[in-house]
CSV table of N, CA and C in Angstrom, one decimal:
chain,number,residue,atom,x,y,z
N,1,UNK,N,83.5,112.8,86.5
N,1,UNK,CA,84.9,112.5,86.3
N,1,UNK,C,85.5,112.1,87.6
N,2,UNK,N,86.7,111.8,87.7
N,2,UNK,CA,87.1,111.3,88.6
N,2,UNK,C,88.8,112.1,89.1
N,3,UNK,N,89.2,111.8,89.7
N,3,UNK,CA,90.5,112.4,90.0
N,3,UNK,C,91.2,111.3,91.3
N,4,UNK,N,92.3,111.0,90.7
N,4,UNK,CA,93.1,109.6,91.4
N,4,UNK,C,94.0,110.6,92.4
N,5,UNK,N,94.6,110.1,93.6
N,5,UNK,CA,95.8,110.9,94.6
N,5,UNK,C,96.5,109.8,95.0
N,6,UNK,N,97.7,109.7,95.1
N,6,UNK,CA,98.3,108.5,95.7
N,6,UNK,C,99.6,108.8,96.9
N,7,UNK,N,99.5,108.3,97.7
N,7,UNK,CA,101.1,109.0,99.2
N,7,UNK,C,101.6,107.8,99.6
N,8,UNK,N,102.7,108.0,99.7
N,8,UNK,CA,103.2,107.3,100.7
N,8,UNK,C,104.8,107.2,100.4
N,9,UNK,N,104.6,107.5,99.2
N,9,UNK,CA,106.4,107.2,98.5
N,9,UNK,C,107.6,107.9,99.4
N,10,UNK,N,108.6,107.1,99.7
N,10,UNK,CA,109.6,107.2,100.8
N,10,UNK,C,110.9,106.7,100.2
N,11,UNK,N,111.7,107.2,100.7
N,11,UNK,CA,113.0,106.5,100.9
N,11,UNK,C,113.7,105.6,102.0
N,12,UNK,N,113.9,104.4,101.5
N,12,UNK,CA,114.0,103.3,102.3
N,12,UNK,C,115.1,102.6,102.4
N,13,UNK,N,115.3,101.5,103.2
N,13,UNK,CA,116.9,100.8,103.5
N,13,UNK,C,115.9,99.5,102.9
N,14,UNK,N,116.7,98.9,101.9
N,14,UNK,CA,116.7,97.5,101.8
N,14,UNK,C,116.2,96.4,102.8
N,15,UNK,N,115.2,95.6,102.9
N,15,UNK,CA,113.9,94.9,104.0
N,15,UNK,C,112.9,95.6,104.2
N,16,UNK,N,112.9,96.5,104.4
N,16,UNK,CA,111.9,97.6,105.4
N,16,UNK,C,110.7,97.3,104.5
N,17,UNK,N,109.7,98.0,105.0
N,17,UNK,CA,108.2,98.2,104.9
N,17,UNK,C,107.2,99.6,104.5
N,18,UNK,N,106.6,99.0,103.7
N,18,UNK,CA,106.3,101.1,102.9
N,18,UNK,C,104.8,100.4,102.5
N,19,UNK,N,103.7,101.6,103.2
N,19,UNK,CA,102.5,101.2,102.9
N,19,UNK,C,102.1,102.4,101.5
N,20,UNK,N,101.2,102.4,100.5
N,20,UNK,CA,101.2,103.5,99.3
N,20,UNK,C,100.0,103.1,99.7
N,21,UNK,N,98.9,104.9,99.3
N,21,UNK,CA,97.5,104.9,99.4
N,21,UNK,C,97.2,105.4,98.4
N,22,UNK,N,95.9,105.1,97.5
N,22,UNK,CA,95.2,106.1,96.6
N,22,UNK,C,93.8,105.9,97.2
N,23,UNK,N,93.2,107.3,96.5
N,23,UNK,CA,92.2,107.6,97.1
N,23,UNK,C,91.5,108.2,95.3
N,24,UNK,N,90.2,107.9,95.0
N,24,UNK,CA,89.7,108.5,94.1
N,24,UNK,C,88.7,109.3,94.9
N,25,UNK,N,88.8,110.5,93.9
N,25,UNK,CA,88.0,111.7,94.3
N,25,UNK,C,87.2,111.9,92.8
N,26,UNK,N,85.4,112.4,93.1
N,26,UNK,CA,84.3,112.8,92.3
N,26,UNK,C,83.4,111.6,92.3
N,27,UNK,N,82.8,111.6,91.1
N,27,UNK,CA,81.9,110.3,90.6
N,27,UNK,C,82.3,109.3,90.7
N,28,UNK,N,82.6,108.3,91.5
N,28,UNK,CA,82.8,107.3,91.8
N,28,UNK,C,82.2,106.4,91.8
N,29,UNK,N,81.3,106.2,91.2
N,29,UNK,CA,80.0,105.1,91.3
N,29,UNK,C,80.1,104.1,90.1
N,30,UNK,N,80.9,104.3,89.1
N,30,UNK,CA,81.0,104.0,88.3
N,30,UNK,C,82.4,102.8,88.6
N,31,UNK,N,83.4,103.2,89.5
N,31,UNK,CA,84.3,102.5,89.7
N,31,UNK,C,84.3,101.3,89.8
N,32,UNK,N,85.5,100.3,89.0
N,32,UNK,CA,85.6,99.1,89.0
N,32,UNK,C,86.6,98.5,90.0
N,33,UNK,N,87.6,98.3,89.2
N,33,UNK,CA,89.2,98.2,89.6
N,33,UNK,C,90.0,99.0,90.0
N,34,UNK,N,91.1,98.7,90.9
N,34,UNK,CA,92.0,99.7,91.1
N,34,UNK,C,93.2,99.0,91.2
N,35,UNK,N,94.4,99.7,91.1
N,35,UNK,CA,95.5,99.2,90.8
N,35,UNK,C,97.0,100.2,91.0
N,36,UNK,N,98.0,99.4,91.1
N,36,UNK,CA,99.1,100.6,90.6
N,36,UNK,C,99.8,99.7,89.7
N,37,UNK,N,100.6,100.4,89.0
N,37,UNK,CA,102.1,100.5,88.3
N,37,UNK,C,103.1,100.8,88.7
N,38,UNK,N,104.1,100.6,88.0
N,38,UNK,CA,105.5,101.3,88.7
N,38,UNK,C,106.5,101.4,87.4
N,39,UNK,N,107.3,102.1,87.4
N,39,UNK,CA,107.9,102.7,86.4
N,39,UNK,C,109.7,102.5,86.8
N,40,UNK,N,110.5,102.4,86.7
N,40,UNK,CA,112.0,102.7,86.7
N,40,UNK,C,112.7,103.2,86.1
N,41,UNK,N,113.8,104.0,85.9
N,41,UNK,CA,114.6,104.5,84.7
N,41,UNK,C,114.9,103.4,83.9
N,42,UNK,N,114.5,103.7,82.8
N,42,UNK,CA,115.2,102.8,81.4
N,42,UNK,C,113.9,101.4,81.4
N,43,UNK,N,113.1,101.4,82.2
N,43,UNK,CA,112.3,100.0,82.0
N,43,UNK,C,111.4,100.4,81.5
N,44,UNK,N,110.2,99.2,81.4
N,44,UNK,CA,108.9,99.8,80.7
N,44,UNK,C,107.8,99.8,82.0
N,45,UNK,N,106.9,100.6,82.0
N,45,UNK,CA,106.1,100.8,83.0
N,45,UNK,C,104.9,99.6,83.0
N,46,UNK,N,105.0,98.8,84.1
N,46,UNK,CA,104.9,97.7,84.5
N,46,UNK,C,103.4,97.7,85.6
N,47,UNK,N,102.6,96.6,85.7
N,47,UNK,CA,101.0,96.1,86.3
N,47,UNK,C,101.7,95.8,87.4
N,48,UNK,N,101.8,96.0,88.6
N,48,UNK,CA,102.2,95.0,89.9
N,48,UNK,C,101.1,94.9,90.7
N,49,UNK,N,99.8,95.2,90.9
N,49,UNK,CA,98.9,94.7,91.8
N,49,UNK,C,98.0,95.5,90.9
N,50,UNK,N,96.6,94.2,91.3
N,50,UNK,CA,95.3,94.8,90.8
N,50,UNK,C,94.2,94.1,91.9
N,51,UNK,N,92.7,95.1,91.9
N,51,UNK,CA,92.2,94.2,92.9
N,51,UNK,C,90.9,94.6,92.2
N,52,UNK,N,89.8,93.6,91.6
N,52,UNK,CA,88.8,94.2,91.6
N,52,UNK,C,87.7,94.2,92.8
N,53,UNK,N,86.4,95.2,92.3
N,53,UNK,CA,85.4,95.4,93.0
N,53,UNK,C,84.6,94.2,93.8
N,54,UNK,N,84.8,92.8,93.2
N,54,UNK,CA,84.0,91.6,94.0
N,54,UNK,C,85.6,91.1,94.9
N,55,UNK,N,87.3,91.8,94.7
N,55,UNK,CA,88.1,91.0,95.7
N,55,UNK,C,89.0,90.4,94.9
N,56,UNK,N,88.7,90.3,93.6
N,56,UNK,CA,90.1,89.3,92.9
N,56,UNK,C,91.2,90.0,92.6
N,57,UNK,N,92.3,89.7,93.1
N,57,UNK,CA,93.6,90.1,93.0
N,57,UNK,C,94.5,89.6,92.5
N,58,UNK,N,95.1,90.5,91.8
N,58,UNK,CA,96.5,90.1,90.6
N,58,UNK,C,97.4,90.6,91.0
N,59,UNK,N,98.7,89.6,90.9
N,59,UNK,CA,100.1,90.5,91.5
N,59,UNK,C,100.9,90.2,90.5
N,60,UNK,N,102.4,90.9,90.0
N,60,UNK,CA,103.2,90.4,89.0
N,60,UNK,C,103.6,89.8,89.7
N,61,UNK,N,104.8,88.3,89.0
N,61,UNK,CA,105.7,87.5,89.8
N,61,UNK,C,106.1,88.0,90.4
N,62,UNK,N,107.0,89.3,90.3
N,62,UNK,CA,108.5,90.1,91.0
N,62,UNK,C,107.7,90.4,91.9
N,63,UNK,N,106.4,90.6,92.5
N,63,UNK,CA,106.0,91.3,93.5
N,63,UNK,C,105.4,89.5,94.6
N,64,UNK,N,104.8,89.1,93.7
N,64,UNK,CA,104.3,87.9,94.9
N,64,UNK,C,105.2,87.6,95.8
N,65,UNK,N,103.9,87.6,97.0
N,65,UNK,CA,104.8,87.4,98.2
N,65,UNK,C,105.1,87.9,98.7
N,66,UNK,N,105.3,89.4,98.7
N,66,UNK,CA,105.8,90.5,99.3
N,66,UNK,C,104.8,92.0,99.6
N,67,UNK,N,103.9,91.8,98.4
N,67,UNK,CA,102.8,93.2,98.4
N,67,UNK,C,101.9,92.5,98.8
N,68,UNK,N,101.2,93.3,99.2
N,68,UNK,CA,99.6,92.9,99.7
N,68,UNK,C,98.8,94.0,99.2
N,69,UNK,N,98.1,93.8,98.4
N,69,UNK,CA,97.4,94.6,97.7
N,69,UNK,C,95.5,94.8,98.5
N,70,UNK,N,94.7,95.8,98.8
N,70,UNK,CA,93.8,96.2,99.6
N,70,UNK,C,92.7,97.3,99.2
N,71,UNK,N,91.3,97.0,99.5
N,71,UNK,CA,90.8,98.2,99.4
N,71,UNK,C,89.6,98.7,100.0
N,72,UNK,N,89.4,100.1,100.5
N,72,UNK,CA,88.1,100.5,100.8
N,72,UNK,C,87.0,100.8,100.0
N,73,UNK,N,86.0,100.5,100.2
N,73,UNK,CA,85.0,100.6,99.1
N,73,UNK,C,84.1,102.2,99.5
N,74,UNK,N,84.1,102.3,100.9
N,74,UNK,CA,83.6,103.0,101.2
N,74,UNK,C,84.4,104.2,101.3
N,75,UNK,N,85.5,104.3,101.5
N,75,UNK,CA,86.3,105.1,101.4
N,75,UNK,C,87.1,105.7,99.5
N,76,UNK,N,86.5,104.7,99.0
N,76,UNK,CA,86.9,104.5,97.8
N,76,UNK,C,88.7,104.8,97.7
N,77,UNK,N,89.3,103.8,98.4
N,77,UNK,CA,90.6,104.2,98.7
N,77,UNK,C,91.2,102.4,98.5
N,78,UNK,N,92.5,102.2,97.8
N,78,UNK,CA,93.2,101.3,97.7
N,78,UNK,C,94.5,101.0,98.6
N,79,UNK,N,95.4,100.2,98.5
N,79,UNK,CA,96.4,100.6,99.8
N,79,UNK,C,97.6,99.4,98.7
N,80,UNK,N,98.9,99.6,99.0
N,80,UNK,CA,99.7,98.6,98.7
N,80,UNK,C,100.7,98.8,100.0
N,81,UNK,N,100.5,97.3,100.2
N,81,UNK,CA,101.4,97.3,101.6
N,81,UNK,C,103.0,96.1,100.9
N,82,UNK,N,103.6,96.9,101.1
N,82,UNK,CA,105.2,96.7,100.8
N,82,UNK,C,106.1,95.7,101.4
N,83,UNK,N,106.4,94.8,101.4
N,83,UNK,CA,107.2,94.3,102.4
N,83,UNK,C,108.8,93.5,101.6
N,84,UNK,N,109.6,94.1,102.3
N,84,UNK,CA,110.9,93.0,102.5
N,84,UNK,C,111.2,93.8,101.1
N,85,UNK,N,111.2,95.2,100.7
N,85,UNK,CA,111.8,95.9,99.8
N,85,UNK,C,113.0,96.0,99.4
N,86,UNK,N,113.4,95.9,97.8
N,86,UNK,CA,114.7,95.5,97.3
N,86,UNK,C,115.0,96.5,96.3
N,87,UNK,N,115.9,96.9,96.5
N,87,UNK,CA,116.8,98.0,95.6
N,87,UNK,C,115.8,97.9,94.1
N,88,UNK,N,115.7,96.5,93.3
N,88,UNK,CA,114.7,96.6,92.5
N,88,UNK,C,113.3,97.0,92.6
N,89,UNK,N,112.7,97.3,93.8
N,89,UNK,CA,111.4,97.7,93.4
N,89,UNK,C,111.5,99.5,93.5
N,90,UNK,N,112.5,99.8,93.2
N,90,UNK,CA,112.6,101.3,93.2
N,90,UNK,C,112.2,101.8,92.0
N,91,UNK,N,111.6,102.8,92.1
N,91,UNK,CA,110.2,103.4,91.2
N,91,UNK,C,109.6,104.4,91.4
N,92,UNK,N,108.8,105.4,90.3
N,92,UNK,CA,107.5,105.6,90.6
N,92,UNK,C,106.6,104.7,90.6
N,93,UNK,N,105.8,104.8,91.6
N,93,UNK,CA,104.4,103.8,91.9
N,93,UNK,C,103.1,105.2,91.4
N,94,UNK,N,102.4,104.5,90.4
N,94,UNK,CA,101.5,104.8,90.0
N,94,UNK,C,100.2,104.2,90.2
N,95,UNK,N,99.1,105.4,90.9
N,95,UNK,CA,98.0,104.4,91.1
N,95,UNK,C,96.4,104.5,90.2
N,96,UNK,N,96.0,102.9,89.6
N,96,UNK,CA,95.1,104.0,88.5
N,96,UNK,C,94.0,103.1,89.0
N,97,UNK,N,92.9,103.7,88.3
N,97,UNK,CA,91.4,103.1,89.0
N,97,UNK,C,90.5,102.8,87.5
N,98,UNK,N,89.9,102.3,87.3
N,98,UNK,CA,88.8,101.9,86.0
N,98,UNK,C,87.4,102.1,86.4
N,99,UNK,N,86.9,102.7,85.6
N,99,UNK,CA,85.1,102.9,85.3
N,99,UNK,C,85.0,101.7,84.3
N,100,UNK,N,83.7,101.1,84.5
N,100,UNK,CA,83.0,100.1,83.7
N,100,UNK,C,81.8,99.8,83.5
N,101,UNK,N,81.5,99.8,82.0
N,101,UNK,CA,80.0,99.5,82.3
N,101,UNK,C,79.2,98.1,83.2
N,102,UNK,N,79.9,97.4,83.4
N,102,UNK,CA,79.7,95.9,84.2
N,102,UNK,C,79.0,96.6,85.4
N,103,UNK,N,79.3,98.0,85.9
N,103,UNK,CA,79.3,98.4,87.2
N,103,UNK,C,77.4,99.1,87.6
N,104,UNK,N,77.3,99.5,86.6
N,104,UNK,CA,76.3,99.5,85.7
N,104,UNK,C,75.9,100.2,84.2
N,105,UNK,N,75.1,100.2,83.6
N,105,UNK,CA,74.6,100.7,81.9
N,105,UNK,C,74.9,101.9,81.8
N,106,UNK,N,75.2,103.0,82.2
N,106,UNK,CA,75.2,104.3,81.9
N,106,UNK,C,76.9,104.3,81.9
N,107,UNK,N,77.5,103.7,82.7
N,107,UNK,CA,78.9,103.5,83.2
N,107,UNK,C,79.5,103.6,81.9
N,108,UNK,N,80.6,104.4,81.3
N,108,UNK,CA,81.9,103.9,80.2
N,108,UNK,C,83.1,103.2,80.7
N,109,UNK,N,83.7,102.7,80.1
N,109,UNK,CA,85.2,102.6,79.8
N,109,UNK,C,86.4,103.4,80.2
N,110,UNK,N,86.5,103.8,81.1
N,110,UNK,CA,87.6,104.9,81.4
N,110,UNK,C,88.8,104.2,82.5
N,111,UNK,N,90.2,104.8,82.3
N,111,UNK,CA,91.1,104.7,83.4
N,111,UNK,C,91.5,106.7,83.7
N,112,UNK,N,91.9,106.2,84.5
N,112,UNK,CA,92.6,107.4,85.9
N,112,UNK,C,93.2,107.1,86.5
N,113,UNK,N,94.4,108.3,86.4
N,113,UNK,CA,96.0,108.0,86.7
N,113,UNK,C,96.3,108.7,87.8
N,114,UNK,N,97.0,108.4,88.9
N,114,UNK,CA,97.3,109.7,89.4
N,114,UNK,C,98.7,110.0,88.9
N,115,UNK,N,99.8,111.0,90.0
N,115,UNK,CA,100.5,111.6,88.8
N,115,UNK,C,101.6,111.4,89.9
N,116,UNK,N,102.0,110.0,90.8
N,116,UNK,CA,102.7,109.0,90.9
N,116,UNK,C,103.6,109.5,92.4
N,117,UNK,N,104.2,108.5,93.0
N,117,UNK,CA,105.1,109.0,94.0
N,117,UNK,C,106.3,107.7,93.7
N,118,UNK,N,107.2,108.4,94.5
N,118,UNK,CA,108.3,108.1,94.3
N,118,UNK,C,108.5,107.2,95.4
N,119,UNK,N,109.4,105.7,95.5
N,119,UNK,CA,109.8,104.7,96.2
N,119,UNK,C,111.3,104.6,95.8
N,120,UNK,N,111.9,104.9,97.0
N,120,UNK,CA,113.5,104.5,96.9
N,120,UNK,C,114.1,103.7,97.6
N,121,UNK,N,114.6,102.1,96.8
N,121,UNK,CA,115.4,101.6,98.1
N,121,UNK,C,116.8,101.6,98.2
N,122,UNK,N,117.6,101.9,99.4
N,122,UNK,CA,118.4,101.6,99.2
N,122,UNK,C,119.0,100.8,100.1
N,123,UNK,N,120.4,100.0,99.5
N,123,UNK,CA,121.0,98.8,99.8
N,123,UNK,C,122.0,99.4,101.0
């Protein structure tokens, strides 16, 4: 099994810069992807960066151009580096990671959540 941790969530002035780390903890060998979410009051909880295991990276619109999404393999640790932050990206940032058989045959299908930090910007 696996166990996701994620830090870095701060409170911030509108521009500024906020780096967020996850780190998976246990069996890790199985790991694919990693990623976070983010959540707001009253919205729906939302994909803003993904990176898989060979480097391909997905960002939502609202985020391109501003996050940089990163990862250690050996560290088995991901990073979202934040930039030029707007009252809108205020949230919990959720970081989750995927098991896959692609990674190899014994491997299942699983996601792991961690249990999120908080990002505040304000104007």
């Amino acid at each position: 099994q696996v166990q996701v941790a994620e830090t870095g969530g701060e409170s911030v002035q509108t521009g500024d810069s906020l780096t967020l780390s996850c780190r998976a903890f246990g069996d890790t060998k199985c790991v694919s992807s990693m990623g976070w979410h983010r959540q707001a009051p009253g919205k729906e909880r939302e994909l803003v960066a993904g990176i898989l295991s060979d480097g391909t990276i997905y960002y939502a619109d609202s985020v391109e151009g501003r996050f940089t999404i990163s990862r250690d393999n050996e560290k088995m640790t991901t990073f979202l580096q934040m930039n030029d932050l707007k009252p809108e990206d205020t949230a919990v940032y959720y970081c989750n990671v995927d098991s896959h058989p692609s990674v190899q045959v014994s491997c299942i299908r699983e996601d792991y959540w961690g249990q999120g930090t908080q990002v505040t910007v304000s104007s």
